[in-house]
Short mmCIF file of C-alpha atoms and ligand atoms in Angstrom, two decimals:
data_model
loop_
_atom_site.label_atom_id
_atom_site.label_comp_id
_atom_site.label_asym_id
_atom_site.label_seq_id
_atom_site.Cartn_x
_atom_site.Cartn_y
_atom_site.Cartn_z
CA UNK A 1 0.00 0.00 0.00
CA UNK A 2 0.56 3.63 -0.36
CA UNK A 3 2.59 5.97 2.44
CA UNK A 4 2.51 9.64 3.53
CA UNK A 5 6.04 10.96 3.86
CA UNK A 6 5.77 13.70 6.25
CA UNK A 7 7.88 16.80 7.77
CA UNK A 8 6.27 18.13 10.56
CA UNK A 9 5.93 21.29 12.41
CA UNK A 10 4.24 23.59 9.70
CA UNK A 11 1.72 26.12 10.20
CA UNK A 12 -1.66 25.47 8.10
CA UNK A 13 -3.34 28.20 6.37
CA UNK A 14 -5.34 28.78 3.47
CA UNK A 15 -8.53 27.67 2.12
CA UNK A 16 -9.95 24.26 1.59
CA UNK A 17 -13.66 23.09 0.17
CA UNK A 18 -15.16 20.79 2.28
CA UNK A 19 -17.01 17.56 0.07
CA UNK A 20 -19.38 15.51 0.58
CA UNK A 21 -20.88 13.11 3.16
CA UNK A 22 -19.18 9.35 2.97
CA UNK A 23 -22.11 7.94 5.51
CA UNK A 24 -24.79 10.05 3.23
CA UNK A 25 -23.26 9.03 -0.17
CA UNK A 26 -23.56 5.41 0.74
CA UNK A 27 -27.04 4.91 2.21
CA UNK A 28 -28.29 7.34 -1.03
CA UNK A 29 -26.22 5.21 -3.51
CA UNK A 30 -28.01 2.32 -1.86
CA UNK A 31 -31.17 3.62 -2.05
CA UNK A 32 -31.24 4.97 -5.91
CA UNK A 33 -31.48 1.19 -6.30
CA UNK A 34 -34.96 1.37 -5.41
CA UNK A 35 -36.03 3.60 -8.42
CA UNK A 36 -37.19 2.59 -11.80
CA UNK A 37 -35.43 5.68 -13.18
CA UNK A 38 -32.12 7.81 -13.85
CA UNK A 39 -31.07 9.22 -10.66
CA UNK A 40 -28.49 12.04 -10.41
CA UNK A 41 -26.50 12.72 -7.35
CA UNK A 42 -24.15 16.02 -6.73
CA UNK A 43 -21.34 16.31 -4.68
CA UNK A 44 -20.57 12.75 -4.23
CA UNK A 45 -17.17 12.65 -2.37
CA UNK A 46 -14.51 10.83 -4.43
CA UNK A 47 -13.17 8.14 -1.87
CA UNK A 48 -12.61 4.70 -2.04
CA UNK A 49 -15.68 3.66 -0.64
CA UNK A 50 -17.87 5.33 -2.98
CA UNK A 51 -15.89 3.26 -5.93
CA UNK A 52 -16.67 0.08 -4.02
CA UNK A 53 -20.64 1.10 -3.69
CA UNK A 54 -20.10 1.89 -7.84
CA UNK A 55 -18.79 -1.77 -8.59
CA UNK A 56 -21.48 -3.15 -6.49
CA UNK A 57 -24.47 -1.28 -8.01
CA UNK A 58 -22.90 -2.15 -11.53
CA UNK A 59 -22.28 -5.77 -10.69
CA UNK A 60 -26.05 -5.87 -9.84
CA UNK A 61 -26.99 -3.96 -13.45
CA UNK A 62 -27.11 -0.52 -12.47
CA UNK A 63 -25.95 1.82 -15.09
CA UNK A 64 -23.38 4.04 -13.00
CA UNK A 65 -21.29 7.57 -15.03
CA UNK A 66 -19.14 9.94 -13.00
CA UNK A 67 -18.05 13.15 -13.97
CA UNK A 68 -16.10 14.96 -11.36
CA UNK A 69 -18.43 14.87 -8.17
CA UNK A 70 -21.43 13.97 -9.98
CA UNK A 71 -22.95 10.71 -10.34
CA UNK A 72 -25.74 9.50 -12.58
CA UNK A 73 -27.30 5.75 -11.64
CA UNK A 74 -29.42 4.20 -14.09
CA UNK A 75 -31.30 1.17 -12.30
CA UNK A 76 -33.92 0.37 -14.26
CA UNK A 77 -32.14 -2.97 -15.63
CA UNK A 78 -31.00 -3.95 -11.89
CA UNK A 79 -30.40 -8.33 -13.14
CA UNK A 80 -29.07 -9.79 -10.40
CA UNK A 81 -29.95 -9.66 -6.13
CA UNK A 82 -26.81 -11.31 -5.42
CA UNK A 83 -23.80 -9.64 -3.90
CA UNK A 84 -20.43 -11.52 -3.66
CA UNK A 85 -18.03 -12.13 -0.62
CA UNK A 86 -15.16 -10.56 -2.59
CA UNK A 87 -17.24 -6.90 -2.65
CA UNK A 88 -18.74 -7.15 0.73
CA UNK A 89 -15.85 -7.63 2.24
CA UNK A 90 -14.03 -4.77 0.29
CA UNK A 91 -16.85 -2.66 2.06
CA UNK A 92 -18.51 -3.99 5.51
CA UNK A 93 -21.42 -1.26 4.83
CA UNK A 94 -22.05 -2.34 1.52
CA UNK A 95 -24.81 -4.14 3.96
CA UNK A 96 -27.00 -1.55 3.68
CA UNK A 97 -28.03 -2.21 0.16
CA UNK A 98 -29.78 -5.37 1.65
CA UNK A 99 -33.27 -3.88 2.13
CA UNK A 100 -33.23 -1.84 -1.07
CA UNK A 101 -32.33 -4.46 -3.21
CA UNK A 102 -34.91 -6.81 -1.05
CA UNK A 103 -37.83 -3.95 -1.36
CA UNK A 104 -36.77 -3.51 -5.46
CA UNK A 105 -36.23 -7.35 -6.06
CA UNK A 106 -38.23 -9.31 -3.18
CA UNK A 107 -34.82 -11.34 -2.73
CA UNK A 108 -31.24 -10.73 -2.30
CA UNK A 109 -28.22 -13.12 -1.51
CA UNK A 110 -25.36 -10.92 0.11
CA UNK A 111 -21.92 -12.61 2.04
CA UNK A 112 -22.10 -12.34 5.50
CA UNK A 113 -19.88 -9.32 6.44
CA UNK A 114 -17.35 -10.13 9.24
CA UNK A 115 -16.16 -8.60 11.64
CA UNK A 116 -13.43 -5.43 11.29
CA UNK A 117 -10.58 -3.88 12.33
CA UNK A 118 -12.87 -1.50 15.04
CA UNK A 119 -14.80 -3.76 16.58
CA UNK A 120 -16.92 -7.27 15.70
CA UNK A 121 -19.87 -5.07 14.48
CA UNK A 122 -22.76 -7.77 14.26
CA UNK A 123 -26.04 -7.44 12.16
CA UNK A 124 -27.99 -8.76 14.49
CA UNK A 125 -30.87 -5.79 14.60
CA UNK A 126 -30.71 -5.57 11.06
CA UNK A 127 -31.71 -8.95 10.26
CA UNK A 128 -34.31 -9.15 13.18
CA UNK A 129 -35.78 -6.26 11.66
CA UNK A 130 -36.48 -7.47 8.51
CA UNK A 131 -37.76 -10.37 9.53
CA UNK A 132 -40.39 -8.32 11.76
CA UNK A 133 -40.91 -7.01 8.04
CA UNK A 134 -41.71 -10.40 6.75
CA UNK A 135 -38.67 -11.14 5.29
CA UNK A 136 -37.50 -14.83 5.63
CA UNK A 137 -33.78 -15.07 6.34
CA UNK A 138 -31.83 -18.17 6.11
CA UNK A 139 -28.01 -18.34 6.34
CA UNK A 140 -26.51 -20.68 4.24
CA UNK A 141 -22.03 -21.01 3.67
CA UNK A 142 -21.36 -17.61 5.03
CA UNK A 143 -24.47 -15.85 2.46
CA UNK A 144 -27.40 -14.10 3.76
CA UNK A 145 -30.33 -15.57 1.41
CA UNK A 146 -33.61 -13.25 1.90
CA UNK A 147 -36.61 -13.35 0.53
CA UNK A 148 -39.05 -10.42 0.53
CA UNK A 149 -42.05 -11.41 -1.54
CA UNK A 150 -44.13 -11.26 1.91
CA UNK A 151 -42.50 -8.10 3.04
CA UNK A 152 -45.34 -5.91 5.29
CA UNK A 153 -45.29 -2.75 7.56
CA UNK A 154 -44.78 -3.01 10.93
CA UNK A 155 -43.74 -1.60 14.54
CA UNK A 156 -40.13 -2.35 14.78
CA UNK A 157 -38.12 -1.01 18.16
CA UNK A 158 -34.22 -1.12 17.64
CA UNK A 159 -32.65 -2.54 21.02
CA UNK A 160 -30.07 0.37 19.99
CA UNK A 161 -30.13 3.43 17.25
CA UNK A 162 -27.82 1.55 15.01
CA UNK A 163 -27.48 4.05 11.53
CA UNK A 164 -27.21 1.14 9.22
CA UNK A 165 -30.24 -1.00 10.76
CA UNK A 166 -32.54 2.21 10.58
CA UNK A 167 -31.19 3.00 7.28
CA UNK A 168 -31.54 -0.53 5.95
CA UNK A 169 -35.14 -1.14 7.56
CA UNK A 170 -36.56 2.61 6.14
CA UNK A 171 -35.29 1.04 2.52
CA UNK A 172 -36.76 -2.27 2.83
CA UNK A 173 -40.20 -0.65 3.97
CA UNK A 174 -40.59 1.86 1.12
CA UNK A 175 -43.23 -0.19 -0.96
CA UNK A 176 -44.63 -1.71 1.82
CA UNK A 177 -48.40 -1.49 2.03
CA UNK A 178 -49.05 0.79 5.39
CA UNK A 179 -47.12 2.31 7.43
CA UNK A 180 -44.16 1.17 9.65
CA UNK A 181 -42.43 2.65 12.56
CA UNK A 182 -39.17 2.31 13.28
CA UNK A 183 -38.61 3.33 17.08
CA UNK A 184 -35.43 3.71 19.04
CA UNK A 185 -34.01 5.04 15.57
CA UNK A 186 -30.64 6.45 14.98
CA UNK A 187 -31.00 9.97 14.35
CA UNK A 188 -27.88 10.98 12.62
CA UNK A 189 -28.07 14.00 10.07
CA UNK A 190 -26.95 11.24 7.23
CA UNK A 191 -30.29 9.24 8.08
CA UNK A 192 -32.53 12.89 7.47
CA UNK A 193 -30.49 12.95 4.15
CA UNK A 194 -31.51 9.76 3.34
CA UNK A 195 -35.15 10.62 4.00
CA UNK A 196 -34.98 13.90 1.76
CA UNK A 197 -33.30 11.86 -0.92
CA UNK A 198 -36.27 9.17 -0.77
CA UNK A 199 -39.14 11.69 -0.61
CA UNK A 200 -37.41 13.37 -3.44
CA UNK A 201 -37.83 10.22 -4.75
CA UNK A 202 -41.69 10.40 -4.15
CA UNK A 203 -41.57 8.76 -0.89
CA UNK A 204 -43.46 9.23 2.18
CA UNK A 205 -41.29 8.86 5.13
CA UNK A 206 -41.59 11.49 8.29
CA UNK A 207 -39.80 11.73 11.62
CA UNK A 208 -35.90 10.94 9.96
CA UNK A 209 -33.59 12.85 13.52
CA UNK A 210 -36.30 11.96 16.08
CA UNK A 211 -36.46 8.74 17.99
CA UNK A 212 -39.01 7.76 15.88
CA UNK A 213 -39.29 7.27 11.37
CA UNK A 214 -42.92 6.34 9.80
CA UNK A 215 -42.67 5.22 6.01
CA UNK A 216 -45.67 5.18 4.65
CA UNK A 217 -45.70 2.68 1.58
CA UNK A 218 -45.32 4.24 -1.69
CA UNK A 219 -46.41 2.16 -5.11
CA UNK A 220 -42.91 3.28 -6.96
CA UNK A 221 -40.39 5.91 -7.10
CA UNK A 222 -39.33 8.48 -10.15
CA UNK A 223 -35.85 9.64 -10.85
CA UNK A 224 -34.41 12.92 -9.27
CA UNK A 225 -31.40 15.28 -8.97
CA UNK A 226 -29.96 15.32 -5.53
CA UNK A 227 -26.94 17.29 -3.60
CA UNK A 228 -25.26 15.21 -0.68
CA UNK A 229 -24.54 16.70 2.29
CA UNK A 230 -21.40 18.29 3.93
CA UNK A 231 -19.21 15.50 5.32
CA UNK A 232 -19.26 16.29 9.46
CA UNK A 233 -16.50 13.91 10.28
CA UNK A 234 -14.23 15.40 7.96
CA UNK A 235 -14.37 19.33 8.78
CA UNK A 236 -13.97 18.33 12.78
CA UNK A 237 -10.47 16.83 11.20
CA UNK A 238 -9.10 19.51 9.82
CA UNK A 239 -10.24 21.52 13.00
CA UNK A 240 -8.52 19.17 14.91
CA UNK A 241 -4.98 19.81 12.37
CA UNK A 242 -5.36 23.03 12.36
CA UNK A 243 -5.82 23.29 16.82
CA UNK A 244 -2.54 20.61 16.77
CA UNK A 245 0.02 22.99 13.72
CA UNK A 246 -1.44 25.93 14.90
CA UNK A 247 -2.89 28.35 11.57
CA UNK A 248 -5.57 30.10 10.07
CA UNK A 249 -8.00 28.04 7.63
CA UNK A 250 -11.22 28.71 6.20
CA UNK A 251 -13.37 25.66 5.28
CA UNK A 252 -15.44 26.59 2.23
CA UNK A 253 -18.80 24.75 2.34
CA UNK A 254 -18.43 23.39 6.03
CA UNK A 255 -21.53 24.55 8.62
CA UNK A 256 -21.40 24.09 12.17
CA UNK A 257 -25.13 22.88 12.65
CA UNK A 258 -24.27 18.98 12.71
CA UNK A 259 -21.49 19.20 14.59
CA UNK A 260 -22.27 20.80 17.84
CA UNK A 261 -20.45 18.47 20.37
CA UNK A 262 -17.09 18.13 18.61
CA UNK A 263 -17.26 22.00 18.21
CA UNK A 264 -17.65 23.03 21.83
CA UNK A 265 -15.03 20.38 22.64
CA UNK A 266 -12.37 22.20 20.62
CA UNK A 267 -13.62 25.56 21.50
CA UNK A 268 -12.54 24.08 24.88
CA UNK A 269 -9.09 22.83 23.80
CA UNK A 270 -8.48 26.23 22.62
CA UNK A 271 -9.26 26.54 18.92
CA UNK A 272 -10.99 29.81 17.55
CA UNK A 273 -13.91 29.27 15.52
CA UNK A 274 -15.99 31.79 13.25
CA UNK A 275 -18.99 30.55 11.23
CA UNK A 276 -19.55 32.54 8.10
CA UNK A 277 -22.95 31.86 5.28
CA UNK A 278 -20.08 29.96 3.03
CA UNK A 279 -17.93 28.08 5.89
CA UNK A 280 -15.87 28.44 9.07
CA UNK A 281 -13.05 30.21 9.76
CA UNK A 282 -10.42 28.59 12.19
CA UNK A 283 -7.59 29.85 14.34
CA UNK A 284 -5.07 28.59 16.56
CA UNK A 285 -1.67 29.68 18.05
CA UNK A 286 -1.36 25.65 18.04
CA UNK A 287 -1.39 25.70 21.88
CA UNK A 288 -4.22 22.80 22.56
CA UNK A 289 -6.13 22.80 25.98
CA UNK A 290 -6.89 19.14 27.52
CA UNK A 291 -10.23 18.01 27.30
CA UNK A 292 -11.39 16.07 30.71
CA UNK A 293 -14.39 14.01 29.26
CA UNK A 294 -15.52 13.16 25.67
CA UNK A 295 -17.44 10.09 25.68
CA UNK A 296 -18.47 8.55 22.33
CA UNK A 297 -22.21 8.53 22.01
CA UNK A 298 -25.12 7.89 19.37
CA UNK A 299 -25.84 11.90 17.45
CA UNK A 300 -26.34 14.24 18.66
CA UNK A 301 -23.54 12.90 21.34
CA UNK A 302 -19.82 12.97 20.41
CA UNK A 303 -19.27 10.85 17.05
CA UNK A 304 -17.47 7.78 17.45
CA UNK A 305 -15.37 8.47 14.36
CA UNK A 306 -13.97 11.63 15.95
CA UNK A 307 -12.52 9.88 18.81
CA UNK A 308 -9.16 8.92 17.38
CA UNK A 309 -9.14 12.11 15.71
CA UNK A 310 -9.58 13.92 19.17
CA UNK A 311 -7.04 11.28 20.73
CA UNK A 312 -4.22 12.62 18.83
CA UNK A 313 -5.12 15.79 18.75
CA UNK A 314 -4.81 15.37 22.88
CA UNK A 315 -1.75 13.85 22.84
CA UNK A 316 -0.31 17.28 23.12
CA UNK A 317 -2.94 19.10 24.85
CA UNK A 318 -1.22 21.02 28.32
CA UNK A 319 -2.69 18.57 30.58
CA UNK A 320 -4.29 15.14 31.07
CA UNK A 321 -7.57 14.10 28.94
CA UNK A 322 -10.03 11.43 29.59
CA UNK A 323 -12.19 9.95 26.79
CA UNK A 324 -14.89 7.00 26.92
CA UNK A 325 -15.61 5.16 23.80
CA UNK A 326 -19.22 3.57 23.94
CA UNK A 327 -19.73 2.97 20.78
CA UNK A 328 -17.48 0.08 19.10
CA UNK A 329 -15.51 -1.71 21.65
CA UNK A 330 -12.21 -2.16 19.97
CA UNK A 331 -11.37 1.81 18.97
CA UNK A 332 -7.72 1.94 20.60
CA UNK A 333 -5.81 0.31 18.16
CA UNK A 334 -4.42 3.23 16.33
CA UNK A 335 -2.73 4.15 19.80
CA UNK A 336 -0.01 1.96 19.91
CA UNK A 337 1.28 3.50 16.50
CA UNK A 338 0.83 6.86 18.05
CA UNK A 339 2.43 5.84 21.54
CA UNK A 340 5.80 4.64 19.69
CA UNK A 341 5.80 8.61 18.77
CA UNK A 342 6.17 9.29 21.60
CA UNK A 343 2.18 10.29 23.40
CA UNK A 344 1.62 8.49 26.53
CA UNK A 345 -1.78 6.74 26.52
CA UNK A 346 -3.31 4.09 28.82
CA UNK A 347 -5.91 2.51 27.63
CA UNK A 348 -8.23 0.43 30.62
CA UNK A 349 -11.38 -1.18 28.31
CA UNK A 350 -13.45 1.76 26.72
CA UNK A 351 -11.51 4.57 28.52
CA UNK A 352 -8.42 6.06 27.57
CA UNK A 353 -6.37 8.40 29.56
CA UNK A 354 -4.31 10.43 27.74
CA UNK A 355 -0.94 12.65 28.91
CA UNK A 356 -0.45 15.89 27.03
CA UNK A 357 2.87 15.75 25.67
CA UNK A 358 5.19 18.56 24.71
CA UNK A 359 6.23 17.06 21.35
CA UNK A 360 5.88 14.20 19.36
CA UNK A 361 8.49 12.81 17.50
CA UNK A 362 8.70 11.55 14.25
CA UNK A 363 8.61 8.12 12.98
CA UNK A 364 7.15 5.28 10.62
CA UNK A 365 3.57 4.49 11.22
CA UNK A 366 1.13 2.17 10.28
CA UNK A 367 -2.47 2.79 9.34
CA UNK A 368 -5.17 -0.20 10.07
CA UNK A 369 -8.45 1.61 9.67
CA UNK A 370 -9.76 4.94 7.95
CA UNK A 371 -10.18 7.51 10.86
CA UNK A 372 -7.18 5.91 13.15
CA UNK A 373 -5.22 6.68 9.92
CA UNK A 374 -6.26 10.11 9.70
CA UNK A 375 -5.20 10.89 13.39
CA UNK A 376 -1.80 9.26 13.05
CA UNK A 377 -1.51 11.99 9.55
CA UNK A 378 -2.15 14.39 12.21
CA UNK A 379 0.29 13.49 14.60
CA UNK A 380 2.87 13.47 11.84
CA UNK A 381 2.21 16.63 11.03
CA UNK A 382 3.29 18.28 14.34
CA UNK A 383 6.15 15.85 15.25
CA UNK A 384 9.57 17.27 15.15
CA UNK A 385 10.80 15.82 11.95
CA UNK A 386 10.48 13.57 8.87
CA UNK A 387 7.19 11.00 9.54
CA UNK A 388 6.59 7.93 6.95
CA UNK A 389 2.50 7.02 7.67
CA UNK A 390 2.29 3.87 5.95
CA UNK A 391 -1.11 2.12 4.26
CA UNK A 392 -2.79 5.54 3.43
CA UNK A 393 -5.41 3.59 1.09
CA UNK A 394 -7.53 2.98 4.72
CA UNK A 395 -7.35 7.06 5.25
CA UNK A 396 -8.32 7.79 1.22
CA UNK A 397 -11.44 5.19 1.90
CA UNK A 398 -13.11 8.48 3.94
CA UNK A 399 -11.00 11.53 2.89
CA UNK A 400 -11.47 13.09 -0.36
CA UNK A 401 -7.94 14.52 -1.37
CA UNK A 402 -6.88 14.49 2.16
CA UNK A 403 -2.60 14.83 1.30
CA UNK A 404 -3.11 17.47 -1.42
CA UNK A 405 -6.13 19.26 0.55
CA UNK A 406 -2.97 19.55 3.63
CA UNK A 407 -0.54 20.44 0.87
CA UNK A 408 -2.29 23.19 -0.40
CA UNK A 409 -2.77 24.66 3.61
CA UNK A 410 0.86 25.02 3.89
CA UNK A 411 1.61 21.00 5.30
CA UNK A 412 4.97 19.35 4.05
CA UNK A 413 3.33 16.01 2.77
CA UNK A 414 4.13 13.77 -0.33
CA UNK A 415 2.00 10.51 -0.74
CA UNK A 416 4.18 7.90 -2.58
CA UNK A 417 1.89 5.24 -4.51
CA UNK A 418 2.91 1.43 -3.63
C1 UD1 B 1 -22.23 3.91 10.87
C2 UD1 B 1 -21.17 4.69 10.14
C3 UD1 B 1 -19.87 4.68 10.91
C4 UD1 B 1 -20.10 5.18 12.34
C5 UD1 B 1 -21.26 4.43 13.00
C6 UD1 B 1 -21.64 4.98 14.37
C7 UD1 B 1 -21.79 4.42 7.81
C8 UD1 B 1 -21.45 3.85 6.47
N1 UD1 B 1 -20.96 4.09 8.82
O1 UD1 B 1 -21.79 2.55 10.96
O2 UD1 B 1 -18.95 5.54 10.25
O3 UD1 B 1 -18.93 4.97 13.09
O4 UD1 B 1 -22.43 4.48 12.17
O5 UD1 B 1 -21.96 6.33 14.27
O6 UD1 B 1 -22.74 5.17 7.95
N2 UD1 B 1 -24.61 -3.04 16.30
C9 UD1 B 1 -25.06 -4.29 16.73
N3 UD1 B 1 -25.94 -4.97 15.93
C10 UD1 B 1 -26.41 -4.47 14.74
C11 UD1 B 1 -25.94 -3.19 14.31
C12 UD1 B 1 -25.03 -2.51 15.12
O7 UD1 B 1 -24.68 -4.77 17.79
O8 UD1 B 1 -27.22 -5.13 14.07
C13 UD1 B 1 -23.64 -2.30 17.13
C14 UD1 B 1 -22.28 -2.08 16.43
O9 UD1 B 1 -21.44 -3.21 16.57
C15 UD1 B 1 -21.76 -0.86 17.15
C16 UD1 B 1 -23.04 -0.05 17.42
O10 UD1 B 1 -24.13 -0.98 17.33
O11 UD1 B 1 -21.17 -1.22 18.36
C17 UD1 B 1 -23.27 1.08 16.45
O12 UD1 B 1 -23.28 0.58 15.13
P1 UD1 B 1 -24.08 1.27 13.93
O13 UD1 B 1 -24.73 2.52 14.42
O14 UD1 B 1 -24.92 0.23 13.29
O15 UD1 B 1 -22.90 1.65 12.95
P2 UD1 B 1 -22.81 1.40 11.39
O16 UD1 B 1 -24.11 1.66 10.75
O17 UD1 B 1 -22.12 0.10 11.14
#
C-alpha cells in the first residue's frame, strides 16, 4: 500500500472546500437502487468507498457515469440480487443495500460481512428487523439468502439506534403497504439525508432525527437530482490539524449545525472558531487545551469516528484528557502506533487516559483503519521531523484529497503510490 512521507511542524493556512458526506453518499447510492429511473446525485465525495458502492451497483446492473463529483445511476435494468463475498468484504457497509435491493427485487443473496478492524460489528438488529418485516432469512455457507415477496409494515423497536439498521429497515419498507415505525431510531443527520433523498424520490417517510421514522408505503419511485450533504467527520479533522500545527484556515462549504459536540469540545481545547454563510473560519496559536471528558455517544452525542481524531489531537494538549468510547468496543488500536511517537496513553477497556505531551516525534507508522489513519496523519504533522505514515489507502477510503487538501494549507506532505 501507499505511504505519507511527512515533515512536521508547519503552520496550516489557506482555504480548503469541504465535500461531501461518505455515511450520506452510501445509504443514497443504496437507495437509488430502489427507483425505476435515472437518478443524479451532486457532490458525491470521491473516496474509495464510494468506488466500491459503484462496482457493487454495476455488478447488480445498475448503469453508473461519474463526472467529477457527480454521479448519474441508471437502475432500471438492476439483473441480479446477489452480492459476492469478494465486494462485501471490500466494504462492511455495503450491507445496507440489503433492504433496497430486497424492497426492489423481493430477494437478495449478500456474504455475511465479518467482523473489522474497530470492533466485531454484528447485524444482528438488522436482520431481526427485517424479519419483523416479513422477510425470511436463512443463512446458508457464510451468504445471507432473503426473501421479501411477503414483506409488510410493521412496529419495529431497535434494542439500539444503530445508523445502518434504521437505514436498511426505512429502505426495505418503502413499498410496503401501510405504514411502519421504526422506534429507538438512529437519528444521525446522514439518516434525514436519506429521508430527503427518498421523498425526493416520491416517498413518504416522516420523523428521519427523532427517535421515531414512519414510512408510509409508496407504489414506486421516479428519478431525481440530488446534492449530498457536507461531510461532518471530515471538517472536525481539519479543526482538529489546524488546533494541533497551529494556523488560520477557512473551510469553504463546512456549517457548524451537525457538529455541535465536537465543536464546543475544541472551543474548549483552545481553537478559535468563526462561522460565516459559506464556511468556518479557524484559528489557533497551536497551543491545545486538555479536554477532561468526551465520551463517544449515538448523534447528537460525540461521534465515534472523531474519537481517534480527538485522541491525537490530545496527545499534546497542556494537561491530562479522559475519553470514553461507547460505541465500538475495539477503537484503541491506532494508539499503539501513536504511543511509539512518543504520546503516553493508557488505555483500561473503553476509557483512555491520555498525557499531554510537549512534542511528538517523528517516525514510521502504520495505518489499520480509515479515521485511526487520519489521526496518526495528524500526529505526523506536528512531530519534530520527517514522519513515513504507511497504508494511506484505509485514510483515502473516507478523505477526499486528504494529502493534497494539507498540501495546499501550507503541510509538508508527499504521498508515494505502492
Ligand atoms: C455507521 C457509520 C460509521 C459510524 C457508525 C456509528 C456508515 C457507512 N458508517 O456505521 O462511520 O462509526 O455508524 O456512528 O454510515 N450493532 C449491533 N448490531 C447491529 C448493528 C449494530 O450490535 O445489528 C452495534 C455495532 O457493533 C456498534 C453499534 O451498534 O457497536 C453502532 O453501530 P451502527 O450505528 O450500526 O454503525 P454502522 O451503521 O455500522
Amino acid at each position: 500500500m501507499g505511504k505519507y512521507i511527512i515533515n512536521g511542524k508547519k503552520r496550516l493556512e489557506g482555504e480548503i472546500t469541504l465535500q461531501g458526506a461518505k455515511n450520506a453518499a452510501l445509504p443514497i447510492m443504496a437507495a437509488s437502487v430502489l427507483c425505476g429511473e435515472e437518478v443524479v446525485l451532486h457532490n458525491v465525495p470521491d473516496i474509495t468507498d464510494v468506488s466500491i458502492m459503484k462496482k457493487i451497483l454495476s455488478s447488480i446492473g445498475c448503469f453508473v457515469k461519474t463526472e467529477g463529483n457527480t454521479l448519474t445511476i441508471d437502475p432500471s435494468n438492476i439483473s441480479d440480487s446477489v452480492v459476492s463475498e469478494s465486494l462485501v468484504s471490500k466494504m462492511r457497509s455495503s450491507i445496507i443495500l440489503l433492504g433496497s435491493v430486497l424492497a426492489r427485487t423481493k430477494k437478495a443473496k449478500f456474504s455475511y460481512p465479518g467482523g473489522c478492524d474497530i470492533g466485531l460489528r454484528p447485524i444482528d438488529m438488522h436482520l431481526k428487523g427485517l424479519k419483523d418485516l416479513g422477510a425470511v432469512i436463512t443463512e446458508e455457507h457464510g451468504y445471507i439468502i432473503a426473501d421479501g415477496k411477503d414483506l409488510h409494515s410493521g412496529n419495529i423497536h431497535l434494542n439500539y439506534p444503530s445508523v445502518g439498521a434504521t437505514e436498511n429497515l426505512i429502505l426495505a419498507s418503502v413499498f410496503s403497504k401501510g405504514v411502519t415505525a421504526i422506534s429507538n431510531a438512529a437519528k444521525e443527520p446522514e439518516i434525514v439525508d436519506l429521508q430527503y433523498f427518498l421523498n425526493k424520490m416520491g416517498a413518504r417517510i416522516y420523523g428521519a432525527g427523532t427517535n421515531t421514522v414512519y414510512i408510509e408505503g409508496i407504489k414506486e419511485l421516479h428519478g431525481c437530482e440530488y446534492t449530498i450533504m457536507s461531510d461532518r467527520i471530515v471538517s472536525p479533522t481539519y479543526m482538529c490539524a489546524v488546533n494541533m500545527c497551529g494556523g488560520d484556515v477557512f473551510m469553504r462549504g463546512a456549517s457548524l449545525d451537525n457538529i455541535k459536540s465536537p465543536y464546543y469540545k475544541l472551543i474548549e481545547s483552545g481553537l478559535d472558531v468563526t462561522a460565516f454563510a459559506d464556511g468556518i473560519r479557524v484559528r489557533s496559536d497551536g497551543k491545545v487545551s486538555n479536554l477532561d471528558s468526551i465520551i463517544s455517544m449515538p448523534y447528537p452525542g460525540f461521534p465515534t469516528d472523531l474519537q481517534p481524531i480527538f485522541t491525537a489531537m490530545l496527545c499534546l494538549a497542556e494537561g491530562t484528557s479522559i475519553i470514553n468510547e461507547t460505541v465500538f468496543e475495539n477503537r484503541y488500536r491506532f494508539t499503539s502506533q501513536l504511543k511509539r511517537m512518543g504520546a503516553d496513553i493508557k488505555i483500561e477497556g473503553r476509557i483512555a487516559l491520555i498525557r499531554g505531551v510537549k512534542s511528538l516525534s517523528a517516525t514510521r507508522v502504520y495505518s489499520e483503519d480509515l479515521r485511526g489513519g487520519a489521526a496518526l496523519t495528524l500526529a505526523a504533522l506536528c512531530a519534530d521531523g520527517q514522519s513515513v505514515v504507511e497504508d494511506v489507502e484505509y485514510i483515502m477510503r473516507g478523505y477526499e484529497d486528504f494529502h493534497t487538501n494539507l498540501e495546499k494549507i501550507g503541510s509538508d506532505i508527499r504521498y508515494v503510490p505502492f
